Tab-separated table of N, CA and C in Angstrom:
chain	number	residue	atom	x	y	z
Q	1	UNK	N	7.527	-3.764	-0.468
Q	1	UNK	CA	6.984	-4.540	0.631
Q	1	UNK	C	5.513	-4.190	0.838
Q	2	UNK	N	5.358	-2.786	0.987
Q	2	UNK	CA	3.791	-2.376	1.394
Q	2	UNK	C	3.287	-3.197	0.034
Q	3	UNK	N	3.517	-2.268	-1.020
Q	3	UNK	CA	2.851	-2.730	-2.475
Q	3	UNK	C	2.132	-4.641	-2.555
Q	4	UNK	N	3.093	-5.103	-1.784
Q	4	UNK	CA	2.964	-6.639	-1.840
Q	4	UNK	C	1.111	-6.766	-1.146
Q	5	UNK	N	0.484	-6.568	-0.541
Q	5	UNK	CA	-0.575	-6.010	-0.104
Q	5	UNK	C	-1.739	-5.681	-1.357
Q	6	UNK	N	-1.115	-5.082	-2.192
Q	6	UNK	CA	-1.485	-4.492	-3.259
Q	6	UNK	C	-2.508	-3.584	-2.942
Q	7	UNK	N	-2.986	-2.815	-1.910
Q	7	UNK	CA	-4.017	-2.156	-1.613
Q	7	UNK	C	-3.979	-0.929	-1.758
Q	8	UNK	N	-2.748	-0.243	-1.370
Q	8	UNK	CA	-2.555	1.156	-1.385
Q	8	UNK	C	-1.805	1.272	-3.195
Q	9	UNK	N	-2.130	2.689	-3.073
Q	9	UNK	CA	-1.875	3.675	-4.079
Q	9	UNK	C	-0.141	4.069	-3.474
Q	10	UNK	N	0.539	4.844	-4.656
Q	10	UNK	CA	1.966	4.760	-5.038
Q	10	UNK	C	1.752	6.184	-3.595
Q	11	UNK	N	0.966	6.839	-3.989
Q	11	UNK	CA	0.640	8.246	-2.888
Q	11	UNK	C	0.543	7.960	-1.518
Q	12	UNK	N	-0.221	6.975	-1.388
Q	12	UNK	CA	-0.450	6.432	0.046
Q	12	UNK	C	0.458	5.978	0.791
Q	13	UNK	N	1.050	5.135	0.231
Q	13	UNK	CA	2.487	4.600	0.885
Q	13	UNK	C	3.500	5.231	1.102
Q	14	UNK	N	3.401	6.342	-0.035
Q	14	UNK	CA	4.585	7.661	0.528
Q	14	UNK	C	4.090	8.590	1.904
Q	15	UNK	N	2.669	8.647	1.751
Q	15	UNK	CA	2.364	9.470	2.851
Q	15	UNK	C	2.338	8.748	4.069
Q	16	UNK	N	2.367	7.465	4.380
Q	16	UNK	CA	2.390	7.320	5.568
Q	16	UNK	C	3.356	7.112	6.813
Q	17	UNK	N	3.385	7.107	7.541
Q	17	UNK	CA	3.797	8.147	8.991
Q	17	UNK	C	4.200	6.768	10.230
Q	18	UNK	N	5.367	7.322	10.639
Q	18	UNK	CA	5.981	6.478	11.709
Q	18	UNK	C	4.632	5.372	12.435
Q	19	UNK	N	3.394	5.996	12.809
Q	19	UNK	CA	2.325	5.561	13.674
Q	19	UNK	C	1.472	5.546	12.929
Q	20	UNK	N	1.822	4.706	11.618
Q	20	UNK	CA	0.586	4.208	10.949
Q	20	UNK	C	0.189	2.436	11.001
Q	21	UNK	N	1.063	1.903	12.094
Q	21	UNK	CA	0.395	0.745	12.378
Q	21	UNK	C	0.282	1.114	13.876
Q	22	UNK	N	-1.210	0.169	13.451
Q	22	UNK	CA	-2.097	0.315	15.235
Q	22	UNK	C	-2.487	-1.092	15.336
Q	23	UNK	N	-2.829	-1.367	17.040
Q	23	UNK	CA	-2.765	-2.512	17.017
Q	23	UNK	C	-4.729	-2.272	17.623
Q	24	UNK	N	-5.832	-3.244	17.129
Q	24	UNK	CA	-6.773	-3.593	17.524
Q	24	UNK	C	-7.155	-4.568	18.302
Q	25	UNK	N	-6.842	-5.119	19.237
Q	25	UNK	CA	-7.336	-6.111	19.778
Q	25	UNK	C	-5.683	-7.145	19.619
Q	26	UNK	N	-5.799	-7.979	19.132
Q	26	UNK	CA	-4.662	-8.845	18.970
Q	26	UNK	C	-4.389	-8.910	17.156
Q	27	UNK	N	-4.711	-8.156	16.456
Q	27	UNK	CA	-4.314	-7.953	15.126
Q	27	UNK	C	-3.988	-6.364	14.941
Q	28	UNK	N	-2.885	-6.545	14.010
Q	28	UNK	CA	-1.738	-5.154	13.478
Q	28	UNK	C	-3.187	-4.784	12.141
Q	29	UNK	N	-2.906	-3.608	11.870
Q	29	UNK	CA	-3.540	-2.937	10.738
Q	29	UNK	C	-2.844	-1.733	10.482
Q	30	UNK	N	-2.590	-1.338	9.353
Q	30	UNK	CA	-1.813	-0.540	8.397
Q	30	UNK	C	-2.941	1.027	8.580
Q	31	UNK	N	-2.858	1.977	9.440
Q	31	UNK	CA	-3.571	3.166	9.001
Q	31	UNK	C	-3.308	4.044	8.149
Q	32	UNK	N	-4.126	4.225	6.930
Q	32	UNK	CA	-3.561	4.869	5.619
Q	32	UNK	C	-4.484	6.273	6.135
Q	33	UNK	N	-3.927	7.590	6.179
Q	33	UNK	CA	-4.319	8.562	6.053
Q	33	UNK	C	-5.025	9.061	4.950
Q	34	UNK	N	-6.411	10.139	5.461
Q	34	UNK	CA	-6.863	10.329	4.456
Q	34	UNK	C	-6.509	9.806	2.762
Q	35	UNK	N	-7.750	9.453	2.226
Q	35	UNK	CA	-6.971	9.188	0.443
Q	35	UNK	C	-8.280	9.517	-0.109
Q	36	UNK	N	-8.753	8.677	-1.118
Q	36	UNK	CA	-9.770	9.321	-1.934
Q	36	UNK	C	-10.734	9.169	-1.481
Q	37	UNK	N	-11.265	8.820	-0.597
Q	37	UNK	CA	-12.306	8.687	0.251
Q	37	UNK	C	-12.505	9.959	1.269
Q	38	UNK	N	-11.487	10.328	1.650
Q	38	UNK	CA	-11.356	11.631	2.455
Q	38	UNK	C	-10.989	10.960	4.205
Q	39	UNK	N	-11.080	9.925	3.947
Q	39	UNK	CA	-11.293	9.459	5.460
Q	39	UNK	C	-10.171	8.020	5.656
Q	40	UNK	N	-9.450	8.163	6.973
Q	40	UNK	CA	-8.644	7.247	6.959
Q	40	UNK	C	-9.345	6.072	6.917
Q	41	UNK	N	-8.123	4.842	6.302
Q	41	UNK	CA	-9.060	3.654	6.075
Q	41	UNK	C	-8.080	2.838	6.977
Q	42	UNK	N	-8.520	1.302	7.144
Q	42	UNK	CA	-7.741	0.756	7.834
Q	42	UNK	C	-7.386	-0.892	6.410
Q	43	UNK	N	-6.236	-1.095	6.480
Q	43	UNK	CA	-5.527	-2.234	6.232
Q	43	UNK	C	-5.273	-3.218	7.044
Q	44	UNK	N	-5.575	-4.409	6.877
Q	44	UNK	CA	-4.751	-5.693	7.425
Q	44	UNK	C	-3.434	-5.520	7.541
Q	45	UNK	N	-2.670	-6.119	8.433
Q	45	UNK	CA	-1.474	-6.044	8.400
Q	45	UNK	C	-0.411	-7.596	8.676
Q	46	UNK	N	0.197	-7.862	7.701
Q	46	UNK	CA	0.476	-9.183	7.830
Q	46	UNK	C	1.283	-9.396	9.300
Q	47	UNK	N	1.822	-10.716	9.781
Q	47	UNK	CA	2.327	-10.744	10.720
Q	47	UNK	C	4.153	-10.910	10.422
Q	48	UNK	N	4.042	-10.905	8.855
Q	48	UNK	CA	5.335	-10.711	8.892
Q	48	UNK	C	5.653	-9.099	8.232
Q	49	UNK	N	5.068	-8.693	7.917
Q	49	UNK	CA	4.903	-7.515	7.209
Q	49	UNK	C	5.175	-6.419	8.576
Q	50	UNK	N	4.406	-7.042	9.721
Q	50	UNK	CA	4.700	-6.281	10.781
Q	50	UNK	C	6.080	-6.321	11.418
Q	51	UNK	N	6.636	-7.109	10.998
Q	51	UNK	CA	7.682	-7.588	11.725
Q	51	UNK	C	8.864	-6.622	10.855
Q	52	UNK	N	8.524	-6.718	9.511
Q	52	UNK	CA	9.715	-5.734	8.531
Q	52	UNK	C	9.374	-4.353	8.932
Q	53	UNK	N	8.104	-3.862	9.242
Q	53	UNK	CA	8.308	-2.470	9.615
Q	53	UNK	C	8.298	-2.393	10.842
Q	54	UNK	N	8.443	-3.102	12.091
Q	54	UNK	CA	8.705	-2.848	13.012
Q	54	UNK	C	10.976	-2.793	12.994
Q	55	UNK	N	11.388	-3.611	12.566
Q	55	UNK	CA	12.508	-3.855	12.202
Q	55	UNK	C	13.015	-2.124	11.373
Q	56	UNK	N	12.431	-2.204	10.373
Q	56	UNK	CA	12.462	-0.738	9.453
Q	56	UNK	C	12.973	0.672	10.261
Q	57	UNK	N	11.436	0.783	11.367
Q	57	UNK	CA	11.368	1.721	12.316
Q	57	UNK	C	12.292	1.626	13.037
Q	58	UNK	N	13.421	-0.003	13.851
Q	58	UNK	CA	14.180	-0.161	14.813
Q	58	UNK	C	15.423	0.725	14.460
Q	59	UNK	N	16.031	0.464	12.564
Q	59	UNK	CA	16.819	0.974	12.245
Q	59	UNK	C	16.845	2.434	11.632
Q	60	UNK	N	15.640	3.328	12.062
Q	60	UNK	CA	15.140	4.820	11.540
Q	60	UNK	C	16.440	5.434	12.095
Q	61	UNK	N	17.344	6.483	11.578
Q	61	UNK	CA	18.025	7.243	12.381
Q	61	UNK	C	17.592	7.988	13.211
Q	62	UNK	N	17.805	8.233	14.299
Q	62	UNK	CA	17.329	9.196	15.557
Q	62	UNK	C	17.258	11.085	15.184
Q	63	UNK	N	16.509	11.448	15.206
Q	63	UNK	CA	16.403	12.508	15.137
Q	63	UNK	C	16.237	13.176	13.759
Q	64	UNK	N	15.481	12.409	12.796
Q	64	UNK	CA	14.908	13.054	12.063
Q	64	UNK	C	13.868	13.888	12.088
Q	65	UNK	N	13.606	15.109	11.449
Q	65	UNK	CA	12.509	15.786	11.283
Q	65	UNK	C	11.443	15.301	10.577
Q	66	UNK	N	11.053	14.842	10.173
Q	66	UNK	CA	10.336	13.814	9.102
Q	66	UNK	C	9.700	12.682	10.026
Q	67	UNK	N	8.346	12.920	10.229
Q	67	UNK	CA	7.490	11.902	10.575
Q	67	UNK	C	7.013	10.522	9.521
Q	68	UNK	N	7.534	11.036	8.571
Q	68	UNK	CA	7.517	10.017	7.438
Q	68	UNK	C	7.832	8.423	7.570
Q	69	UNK	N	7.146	7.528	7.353
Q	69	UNK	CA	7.757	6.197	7.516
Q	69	UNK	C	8.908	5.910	6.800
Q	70	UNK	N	8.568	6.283	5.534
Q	70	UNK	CA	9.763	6.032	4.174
Q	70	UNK	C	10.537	6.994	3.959
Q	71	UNK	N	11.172	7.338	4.489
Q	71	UNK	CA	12.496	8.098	4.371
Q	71	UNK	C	14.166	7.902	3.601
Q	72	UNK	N	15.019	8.502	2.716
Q	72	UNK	CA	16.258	8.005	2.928
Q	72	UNK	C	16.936	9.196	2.892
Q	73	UNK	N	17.739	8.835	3.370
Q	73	UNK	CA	18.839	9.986	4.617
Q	73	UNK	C	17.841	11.179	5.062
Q	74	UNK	N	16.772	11.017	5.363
Q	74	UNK	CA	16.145	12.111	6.354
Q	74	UNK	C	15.294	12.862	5.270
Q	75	UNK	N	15.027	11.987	3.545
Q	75	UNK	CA	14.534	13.259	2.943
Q	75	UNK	C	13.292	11.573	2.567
Q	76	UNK	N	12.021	12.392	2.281
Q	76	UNK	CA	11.022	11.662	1.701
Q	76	UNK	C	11.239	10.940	0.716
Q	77	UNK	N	10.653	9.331	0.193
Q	77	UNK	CA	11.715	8.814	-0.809
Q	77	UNK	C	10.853	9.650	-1.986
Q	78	UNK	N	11.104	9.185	-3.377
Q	78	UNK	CA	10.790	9.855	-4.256
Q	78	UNK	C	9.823	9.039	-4.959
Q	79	UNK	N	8.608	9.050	-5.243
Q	79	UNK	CA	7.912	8.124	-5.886
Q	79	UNK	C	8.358	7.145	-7.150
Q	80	UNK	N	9.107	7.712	-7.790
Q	80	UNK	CA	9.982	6.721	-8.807
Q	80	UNK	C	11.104	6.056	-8.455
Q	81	UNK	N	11.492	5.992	-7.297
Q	81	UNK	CA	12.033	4.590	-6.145
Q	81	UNK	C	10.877	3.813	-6.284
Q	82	UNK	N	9.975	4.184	-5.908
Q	82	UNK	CA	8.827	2.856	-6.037
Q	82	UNK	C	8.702	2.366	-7.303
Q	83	UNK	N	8.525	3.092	-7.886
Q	83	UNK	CA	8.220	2.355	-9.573
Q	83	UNK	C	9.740	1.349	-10.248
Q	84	UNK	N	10.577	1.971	-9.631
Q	84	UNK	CA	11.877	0.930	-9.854
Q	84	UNK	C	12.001	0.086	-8.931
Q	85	UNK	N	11.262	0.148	-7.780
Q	85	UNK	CA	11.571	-1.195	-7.122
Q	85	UNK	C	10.445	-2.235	-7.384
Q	86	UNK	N	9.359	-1.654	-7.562
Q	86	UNK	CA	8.347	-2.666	-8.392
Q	86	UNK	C	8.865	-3.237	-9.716
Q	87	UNK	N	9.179	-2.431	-10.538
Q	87	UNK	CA	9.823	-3.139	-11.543
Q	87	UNK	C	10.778	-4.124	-11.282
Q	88	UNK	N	12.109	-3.683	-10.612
Q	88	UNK	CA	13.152	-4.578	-10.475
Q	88	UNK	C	12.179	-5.856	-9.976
Q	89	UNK	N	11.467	-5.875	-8.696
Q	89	UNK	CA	10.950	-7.045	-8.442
Q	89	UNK	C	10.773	-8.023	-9.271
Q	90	UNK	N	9.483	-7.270	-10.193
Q	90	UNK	CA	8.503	-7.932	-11.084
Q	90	UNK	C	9.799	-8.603	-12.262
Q	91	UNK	N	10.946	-8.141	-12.329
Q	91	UNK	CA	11.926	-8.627	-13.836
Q	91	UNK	C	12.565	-9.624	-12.803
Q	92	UNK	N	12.759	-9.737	-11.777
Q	92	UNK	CA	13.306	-10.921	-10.732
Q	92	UNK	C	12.685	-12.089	-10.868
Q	93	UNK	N	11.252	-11.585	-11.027
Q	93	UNK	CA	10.216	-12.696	-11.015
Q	93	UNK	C	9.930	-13.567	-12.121
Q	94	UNK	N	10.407	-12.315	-13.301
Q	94	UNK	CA	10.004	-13.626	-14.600
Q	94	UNK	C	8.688	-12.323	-15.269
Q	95	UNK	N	8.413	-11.883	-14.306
Q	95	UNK	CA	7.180	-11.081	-14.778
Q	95	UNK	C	7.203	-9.743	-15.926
Q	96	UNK	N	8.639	-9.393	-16.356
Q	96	UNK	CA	8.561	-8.398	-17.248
Q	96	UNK	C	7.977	-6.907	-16.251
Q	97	UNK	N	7.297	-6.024	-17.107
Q	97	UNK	CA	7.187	-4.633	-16.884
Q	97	UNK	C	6.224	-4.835	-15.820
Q	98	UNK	N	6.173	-4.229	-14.710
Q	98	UNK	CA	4.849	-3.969	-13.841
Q	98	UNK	C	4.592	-2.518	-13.061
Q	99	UNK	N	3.513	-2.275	-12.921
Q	99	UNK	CA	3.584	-1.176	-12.303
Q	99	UNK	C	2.813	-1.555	-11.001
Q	100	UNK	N	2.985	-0.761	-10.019
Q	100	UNK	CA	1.832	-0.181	-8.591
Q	100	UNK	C	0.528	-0.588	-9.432
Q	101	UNK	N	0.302	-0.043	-10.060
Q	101	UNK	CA	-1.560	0.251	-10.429
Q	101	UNK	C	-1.499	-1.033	-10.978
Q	102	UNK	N	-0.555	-1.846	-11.528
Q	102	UNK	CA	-1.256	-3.460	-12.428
Q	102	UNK	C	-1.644	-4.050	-10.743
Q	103	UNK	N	-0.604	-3.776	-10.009
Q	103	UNK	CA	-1.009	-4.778	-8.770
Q	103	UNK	C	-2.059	-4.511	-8.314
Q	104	UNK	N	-2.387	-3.662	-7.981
Q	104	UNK	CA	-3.899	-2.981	-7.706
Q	104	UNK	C	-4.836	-3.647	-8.372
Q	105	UNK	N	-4.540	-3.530	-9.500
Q	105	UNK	CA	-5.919	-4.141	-10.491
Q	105	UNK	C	-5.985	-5.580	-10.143
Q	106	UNK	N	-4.770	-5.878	-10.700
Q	106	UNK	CA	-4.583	-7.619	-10.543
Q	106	UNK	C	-5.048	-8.387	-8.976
Q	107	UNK	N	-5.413	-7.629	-8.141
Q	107	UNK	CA	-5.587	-7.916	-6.944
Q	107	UNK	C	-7.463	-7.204	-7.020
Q	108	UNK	N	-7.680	-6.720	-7.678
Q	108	UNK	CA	-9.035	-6.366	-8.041
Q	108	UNK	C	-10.228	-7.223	-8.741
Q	109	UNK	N	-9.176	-8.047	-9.957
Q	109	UNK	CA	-9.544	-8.659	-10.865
Q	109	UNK	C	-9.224	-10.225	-10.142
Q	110	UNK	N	-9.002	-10.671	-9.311
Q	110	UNK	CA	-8.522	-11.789	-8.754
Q	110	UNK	C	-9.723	-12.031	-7.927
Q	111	UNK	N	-10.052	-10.678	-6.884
Q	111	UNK	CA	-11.203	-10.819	-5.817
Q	111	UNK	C	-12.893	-10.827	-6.777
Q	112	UNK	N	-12.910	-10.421	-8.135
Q	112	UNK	CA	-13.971	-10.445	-9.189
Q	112	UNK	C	-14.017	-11.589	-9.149
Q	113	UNK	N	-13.276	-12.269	-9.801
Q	113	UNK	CA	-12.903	-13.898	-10.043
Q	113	UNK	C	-13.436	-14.720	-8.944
Q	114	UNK	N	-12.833	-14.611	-7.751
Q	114	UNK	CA	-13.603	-15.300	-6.838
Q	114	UNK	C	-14.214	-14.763	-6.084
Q	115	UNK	N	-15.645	-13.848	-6.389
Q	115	UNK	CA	-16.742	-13.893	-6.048
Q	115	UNK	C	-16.943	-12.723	-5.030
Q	116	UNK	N	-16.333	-11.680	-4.845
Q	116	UNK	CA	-16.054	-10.910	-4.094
Q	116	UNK	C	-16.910	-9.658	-4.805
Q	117	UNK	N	-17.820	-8.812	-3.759
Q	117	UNK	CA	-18.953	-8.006	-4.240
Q	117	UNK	C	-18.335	-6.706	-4.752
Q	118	UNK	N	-18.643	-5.610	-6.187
Q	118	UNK	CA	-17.735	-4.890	-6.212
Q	118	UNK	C	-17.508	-3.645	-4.480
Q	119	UNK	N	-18.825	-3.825	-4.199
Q	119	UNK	CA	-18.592	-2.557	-2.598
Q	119	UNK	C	-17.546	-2.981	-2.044
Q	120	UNK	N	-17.497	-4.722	-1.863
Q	120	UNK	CA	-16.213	-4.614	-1.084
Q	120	UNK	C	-14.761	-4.562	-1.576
Q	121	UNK	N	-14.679	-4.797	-2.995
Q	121	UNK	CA	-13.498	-4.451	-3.147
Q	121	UNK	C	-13.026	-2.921	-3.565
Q	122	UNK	N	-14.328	-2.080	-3.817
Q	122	UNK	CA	-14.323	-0.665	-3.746
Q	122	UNK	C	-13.968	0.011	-2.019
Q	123	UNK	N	-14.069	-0.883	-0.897
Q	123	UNK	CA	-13.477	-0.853	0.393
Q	123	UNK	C	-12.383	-1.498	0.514
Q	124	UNK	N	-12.186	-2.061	0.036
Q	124	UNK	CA	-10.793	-2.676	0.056
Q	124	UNK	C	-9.536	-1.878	-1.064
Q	125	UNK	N	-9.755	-1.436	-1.649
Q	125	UNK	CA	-8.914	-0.561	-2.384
Q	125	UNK	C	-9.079	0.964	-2.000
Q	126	UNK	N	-10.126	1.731	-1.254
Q	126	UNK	CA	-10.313	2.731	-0.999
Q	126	UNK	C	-11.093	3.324	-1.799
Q	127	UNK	N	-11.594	3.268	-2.741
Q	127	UNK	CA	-12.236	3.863	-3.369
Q	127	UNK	C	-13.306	4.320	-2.913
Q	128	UNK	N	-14.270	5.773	-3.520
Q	128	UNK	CA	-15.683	6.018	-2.866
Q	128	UNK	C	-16.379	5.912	-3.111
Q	129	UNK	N	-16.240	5.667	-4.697
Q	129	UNK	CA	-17.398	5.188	-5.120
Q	129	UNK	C	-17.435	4.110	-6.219
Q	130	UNK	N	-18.428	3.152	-6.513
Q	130	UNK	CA	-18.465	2.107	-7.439
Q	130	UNK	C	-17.947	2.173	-9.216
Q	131	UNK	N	-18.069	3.810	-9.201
Q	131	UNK	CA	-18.005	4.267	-10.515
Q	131	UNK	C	-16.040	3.589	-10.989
Q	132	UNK	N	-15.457	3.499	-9.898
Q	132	UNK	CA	-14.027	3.403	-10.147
Q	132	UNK	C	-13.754	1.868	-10.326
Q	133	UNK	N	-14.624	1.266	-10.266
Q	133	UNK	CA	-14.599	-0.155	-9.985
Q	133	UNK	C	-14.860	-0.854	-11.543
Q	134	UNK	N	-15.668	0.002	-12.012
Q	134	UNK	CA	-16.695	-0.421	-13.278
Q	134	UNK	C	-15.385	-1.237	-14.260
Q	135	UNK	N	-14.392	-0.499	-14.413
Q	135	UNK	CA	-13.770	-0.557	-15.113
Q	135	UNK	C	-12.526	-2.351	-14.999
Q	136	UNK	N	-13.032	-2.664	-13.633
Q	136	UNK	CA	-12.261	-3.726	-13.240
Q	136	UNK	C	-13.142	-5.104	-14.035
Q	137	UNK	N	-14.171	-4.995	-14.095
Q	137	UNK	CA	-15.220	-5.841	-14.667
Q	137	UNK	C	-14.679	-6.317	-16.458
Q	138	UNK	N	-14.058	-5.471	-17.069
Q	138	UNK	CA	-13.221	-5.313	-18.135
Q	138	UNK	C	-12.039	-6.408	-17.904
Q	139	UNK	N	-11.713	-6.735	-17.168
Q	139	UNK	CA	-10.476	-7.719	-16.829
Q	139	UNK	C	-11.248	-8.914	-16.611
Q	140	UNK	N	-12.223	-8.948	-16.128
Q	140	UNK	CA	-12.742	-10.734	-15.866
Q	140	UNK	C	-12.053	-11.611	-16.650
């Protein structure tokens, strides 16, 4: 679900935390804790996207120790849950093998395409610097 976004890293989404959506004004945003930038960043947050993790959080069991958003039975999930649920998706879809990082790119190489400056999609993916970007220019 986060992944659908394609913004965060496989790390990011594990690390984030019951109160990582905040609300600004009359729009939801996704707060990703520190990442490679060193500094929290902020995400858009869809309005239905809000609605599955508000739902998510409704059904959290009570009294876990774990401030963790993604949890199952009270233990952190395991990062290769993600990589199998991206996959399963992506073979649902017709799409064959995919990983976290193709979506990333593919959502990198999409905003190249239409005209999008690399700073901002080096802010929009988190990155700190342009040097990580270079390599997206390779996909045009």
């Amino acid at each position: 679900m986060t992944f659908a976004v394609c913004r965060l890293r496989r790390g990011e989404m594990l690390g984030l935390t019951i109160d990582a959506v905040v609300q600004t004004g009359s729009a939801y945003w996704l707060r990703v804790p520190v990442g490679e930038m060193h500094t929290d960043r902020y995400v858009p947050l869809h309005p239905q996207r809000k609605t599955l993790l508000d739902d998510w959080l409704l059904h959290r069991p009570e009294g876990l120790r774990s401030n963790l958003l993604f949890t199952d039975h009270g233990r952190p999930v395991n990062a290769s849950r993600i990589e199998a649920a991206v996959r399963n998706a992506a073979e649902q879809a017709g799409l064959g093998r995919v990983t976290p990082r193709q979506l990333r790119r593919t959502l990198a190489t999409q905003a190249i395409n239409r005209g999008m400056s690399l700073e901002a999609i080096a802010a929009l993916l988190g990155h700190r610097s342009l040097v990580h970007d270079t390599c997206l220019l390779a996909d045009r």
